[in-house]
XYZ file of C-alpha atoms in Angstrom:
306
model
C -28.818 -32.214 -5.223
C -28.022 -29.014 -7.358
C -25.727 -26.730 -6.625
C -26.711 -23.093 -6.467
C -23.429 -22.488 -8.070
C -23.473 -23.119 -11.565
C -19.701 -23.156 -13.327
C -20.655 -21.649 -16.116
C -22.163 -18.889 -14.870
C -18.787 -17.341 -13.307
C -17.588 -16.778 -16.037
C -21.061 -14.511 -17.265
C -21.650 -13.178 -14.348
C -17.611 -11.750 -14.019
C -18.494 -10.055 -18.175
C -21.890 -8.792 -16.361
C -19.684 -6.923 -13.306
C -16.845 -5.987 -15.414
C -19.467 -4.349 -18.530
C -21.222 -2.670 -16.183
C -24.801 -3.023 -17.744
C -26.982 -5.454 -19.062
C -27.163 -4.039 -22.668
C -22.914 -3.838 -22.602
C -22.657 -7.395 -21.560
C -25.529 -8.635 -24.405
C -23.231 -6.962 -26.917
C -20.132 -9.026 -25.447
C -21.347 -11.615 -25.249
C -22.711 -11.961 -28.871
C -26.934 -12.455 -26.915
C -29.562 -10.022 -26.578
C -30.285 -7.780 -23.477
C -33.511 -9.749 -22.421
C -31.447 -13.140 -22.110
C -28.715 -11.254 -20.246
C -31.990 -10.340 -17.968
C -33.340 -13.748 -17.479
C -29.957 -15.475 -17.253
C -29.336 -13.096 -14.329
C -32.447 -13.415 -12.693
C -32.441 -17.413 -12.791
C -29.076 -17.271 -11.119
C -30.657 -15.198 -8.442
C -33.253 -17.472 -7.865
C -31.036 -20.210 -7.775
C -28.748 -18.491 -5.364
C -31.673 -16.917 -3.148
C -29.697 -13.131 -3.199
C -29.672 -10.246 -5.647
C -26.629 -10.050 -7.245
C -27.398 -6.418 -9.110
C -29.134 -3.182 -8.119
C -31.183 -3.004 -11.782
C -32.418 0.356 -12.893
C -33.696 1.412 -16.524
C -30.154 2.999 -17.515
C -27.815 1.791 -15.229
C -26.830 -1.563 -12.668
C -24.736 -1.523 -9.927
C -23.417 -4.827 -7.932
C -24.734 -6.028 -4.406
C -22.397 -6.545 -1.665
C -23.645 -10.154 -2.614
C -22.773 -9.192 -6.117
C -19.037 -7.965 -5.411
C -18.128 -11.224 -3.203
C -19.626 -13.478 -5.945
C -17.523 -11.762 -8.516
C -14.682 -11.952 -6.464
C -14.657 -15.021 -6.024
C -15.439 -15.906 -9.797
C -12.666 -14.119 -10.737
C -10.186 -16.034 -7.957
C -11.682 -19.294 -9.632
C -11.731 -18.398 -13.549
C -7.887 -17.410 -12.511
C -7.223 -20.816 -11.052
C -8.277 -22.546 -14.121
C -6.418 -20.381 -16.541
C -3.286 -21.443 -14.110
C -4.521 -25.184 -14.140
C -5.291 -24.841 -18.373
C -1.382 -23.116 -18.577
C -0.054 -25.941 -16.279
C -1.034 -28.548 -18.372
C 0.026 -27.063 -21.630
C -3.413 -25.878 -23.140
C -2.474 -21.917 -22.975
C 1.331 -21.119 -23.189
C 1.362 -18.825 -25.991
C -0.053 -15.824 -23.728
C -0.251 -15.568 -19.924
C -4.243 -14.554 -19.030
C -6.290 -14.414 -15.907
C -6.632 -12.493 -12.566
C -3.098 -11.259 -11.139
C -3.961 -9.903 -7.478
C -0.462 -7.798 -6.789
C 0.333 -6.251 -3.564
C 3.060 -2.900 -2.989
C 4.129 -0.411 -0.186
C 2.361 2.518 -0.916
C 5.401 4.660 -1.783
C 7.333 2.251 -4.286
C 3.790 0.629 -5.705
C 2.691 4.633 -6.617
C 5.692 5.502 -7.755
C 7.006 2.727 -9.385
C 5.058 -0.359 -9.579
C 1.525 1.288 -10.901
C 3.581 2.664 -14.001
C 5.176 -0.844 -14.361
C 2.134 -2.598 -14.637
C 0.439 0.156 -16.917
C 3.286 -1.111 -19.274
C 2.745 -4.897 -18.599
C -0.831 -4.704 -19.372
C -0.242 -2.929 -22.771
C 1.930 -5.988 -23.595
C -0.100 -8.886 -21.743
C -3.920 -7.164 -22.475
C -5.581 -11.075 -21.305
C -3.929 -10.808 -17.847
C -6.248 -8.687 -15.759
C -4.147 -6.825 -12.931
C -5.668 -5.694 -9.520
C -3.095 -3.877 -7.672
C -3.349 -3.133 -3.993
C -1.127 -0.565 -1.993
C -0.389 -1.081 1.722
C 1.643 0.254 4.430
C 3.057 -3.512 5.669
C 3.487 -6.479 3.255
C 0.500 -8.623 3.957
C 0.977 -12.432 4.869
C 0.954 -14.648 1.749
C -0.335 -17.619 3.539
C -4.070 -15.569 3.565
C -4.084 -15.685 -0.498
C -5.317 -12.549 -1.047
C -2.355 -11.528 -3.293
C -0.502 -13.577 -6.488
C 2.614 -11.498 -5.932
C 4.013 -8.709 -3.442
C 6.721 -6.371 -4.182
C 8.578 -5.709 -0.757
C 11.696 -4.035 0.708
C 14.305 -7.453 1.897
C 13.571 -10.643 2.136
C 10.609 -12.346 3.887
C 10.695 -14.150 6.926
C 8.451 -17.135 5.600
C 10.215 -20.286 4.329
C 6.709 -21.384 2.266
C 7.352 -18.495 0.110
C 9.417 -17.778 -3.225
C 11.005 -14.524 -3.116
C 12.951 -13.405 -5.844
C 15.525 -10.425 -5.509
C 14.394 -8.382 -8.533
C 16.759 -5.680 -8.270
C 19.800 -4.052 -5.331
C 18.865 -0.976 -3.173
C 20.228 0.738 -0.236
C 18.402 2.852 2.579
C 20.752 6.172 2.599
C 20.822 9.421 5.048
C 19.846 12.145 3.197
C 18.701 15.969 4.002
C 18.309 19.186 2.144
C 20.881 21.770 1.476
C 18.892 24.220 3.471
C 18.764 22.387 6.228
C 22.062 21.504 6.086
C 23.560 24.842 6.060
C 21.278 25.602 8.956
C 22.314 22.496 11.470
C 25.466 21.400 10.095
C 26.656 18.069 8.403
C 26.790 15.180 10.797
C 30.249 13.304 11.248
C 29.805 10.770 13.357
C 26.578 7.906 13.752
C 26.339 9.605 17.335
C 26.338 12.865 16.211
C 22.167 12.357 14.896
C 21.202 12.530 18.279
C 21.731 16.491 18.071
C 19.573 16.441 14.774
C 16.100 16.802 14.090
C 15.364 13.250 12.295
C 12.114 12.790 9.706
C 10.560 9.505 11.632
C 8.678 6.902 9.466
C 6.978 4.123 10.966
C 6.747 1.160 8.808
C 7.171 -2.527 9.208
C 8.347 -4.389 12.015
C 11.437 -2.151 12.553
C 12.317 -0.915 15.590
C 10.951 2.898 15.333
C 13.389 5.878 15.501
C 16.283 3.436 16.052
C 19.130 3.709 12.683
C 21.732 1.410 12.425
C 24.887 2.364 10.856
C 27.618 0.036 9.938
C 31.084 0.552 9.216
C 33.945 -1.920 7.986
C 33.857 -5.072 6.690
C 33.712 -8.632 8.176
C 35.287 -9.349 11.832
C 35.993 -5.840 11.488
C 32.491 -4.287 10.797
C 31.146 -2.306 13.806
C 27.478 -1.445 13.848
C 25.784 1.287 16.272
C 22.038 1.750 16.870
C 21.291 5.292 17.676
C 17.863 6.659 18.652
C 16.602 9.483 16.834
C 14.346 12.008 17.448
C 12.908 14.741 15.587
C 9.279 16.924 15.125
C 7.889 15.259 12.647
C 6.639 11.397 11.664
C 4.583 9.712 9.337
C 3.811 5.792 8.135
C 3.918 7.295 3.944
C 7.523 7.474 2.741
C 6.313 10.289 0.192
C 5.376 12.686 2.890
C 8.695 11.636 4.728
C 10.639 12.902 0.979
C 8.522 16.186 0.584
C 9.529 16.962 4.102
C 13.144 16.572 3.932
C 12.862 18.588 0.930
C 11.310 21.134 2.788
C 14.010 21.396 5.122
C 12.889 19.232 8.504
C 15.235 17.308 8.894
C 17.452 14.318 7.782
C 15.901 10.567 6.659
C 16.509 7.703 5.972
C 15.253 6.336 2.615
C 15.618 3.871 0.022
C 17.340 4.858 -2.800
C 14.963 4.245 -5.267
C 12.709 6.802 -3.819
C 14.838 9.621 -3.412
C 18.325 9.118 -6.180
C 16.106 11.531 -8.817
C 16.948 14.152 -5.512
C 20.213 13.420 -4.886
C 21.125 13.877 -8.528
C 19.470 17.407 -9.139
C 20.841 18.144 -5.890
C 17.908 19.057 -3.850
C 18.863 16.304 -0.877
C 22.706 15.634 -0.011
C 23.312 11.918 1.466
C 24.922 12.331 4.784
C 27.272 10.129 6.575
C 27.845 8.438 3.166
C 30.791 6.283 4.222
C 28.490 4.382 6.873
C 25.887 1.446 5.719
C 22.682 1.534 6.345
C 20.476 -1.850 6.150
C 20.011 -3.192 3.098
C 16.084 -2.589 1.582
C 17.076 -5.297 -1.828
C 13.103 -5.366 -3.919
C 11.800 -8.987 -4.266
C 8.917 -10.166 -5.740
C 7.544 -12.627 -3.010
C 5.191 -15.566 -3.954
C 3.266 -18.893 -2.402
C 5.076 -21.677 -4.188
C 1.861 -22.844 -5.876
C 2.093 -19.981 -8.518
C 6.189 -20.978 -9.186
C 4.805 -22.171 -12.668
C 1.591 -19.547 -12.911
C 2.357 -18.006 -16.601
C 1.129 -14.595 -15.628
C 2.800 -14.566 -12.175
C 6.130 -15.728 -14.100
C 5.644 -12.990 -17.085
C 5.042 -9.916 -14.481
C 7.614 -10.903 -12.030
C 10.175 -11.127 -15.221
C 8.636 -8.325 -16.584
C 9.081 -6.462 -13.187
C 12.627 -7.700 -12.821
C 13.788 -6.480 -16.564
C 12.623 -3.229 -16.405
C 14.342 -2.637 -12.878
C 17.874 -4.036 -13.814
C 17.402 -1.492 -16.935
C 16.497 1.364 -14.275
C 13.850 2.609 -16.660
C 12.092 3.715 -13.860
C 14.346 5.761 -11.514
């Protein structure tokens, strides 16, 4: 029996989706228009679904059409990785890279990261997702995720790509207005900028002080007017004056230096938020996941981003 499912047509019909029109794909691919028309349309038969909305100037994709190419591109990927892994393609890393960041660090940070790994890697083709939580890696919907601390999964690789710290911080406005807190405890009579993220505990800080049998760690409850799940809304309010946060200090050190947030309670610890770059152990010797995550991890150690 024939399969529907021809291999070599993955690989056309992912030039088709990502040309956007028959006449752009004939040119790619070196063929006229009319064979880029019948090649499609036998695949359609074959398959029994339209793949492609057709009109005189312009195509568009099916929701048949966007799995199919989804799922081309997932396999054309896998083969580049199995082609690398046996030797046949180590000069440049290519293929799909599905990456996955926390909506605040993967705006600020990772999107301009991977602007500059594409310029450098132009046969690796990047899809970049933002979330609010980390998604699971056993699903395989992502090649990499950059995260705040380690993951709790033992199937996983995570590699600590570069230090961070979660610090207190307000405005000097806001400051002068409610006073400097001394004391963990002394929170409780502050209005606190909420964000609810993760699995944490919400509204609950921990602050630590000293060091080994001698560190003592308190959990106070905060409270405060205002709340959000986006870490960049949580920063524009503090700068406005709402309150005091608690933030990682990637996100908010550009602040601190020009001085428009103070870090309070600076001789307390907050938990650590280190960045890894998590991923299954099946792409340990991927050449594209292993050029982004080093590629990732250089330009954070050289803080070209802060």
């Amino acid at each position: 029996m024939v399969s529907p499912i021809q291999p070599a047509e993955l690989g056309f019909f992912s030039t088709l989706a990502a040309c956007g029109s028959l006449s752009a794909a004939a040119r790619e691919l070196g063929i006229s228009t009319p064979a880029v028309s019948k090649r499609l349309a036998q695949m359609e038969a074959r398959i029994g679904v339209t793949l492609v909305n057709r009109t005189t100037r312009r195509m568009s994709l099916t929701p048949e059409g966007e799995l199919y190419v989804e799922h081309a591109r997932g396999i054309l990927g896998a083969i580049d990785d199995m082609a690398q892994l046996l030797g046949e393609a180590k000069a440049e890393p290519r293929g799909l890279l599905r990456v996955n960041a926390t909506l605040g660090f993967g705006r600020s940070h990772v999107a301009a990261l991977i602007s500059k790994f594409a310029r450098k890697h132009p046969e690796v083709e990047v899809q970049l997702q933002l979330s609010v939580n980390p998604p699971p890696l056993t699903e395989d919907a992502f090649d990499v995720c950059i995260r705040f601390g380690a993951p709790p999964e033992s199937r996983v690789i995570a590699r600590r790509i570069a230090s961070n710290r979660r610090l207190l911080c307000a405005s000097p406005a806001y400051l002068a207005r409610a006073g400097h807190p001394k004391v963990p405890n002394d929170l409780t009579r502050h209005r606190c900028i909420g964000i609810r993220q993760g699995d944490e505990a919400y509204g609950v800080w921990r602050l630590s002080s000293g060091r080994g049998a001698a560190q003592h760690t308190e959990a106070i409850k905060t409270r405060g007017a205002l709340s959000t799940n986006d870490g960049e809304i949580a920063v524009n309010w503090a700068l406005d004056g709402h309150g005091i946060l608690m933030r990682a200090e990637w996100d908010i050190a550009r602040y601190l230096r020009s001085g428009r947030l103070v870090q309070v309670l600076a001789n307390y610890r907050t938990p650590d938020a280190d960045i890894y770059a998590v991923y299954p152990q099946r792409h340990q010797l991927s050449a594209r996941v292993r050029a982004f995550v080093d590629f990732i991890a250089a330009a954070l150690e050289a803080g070209s981003i802060r």
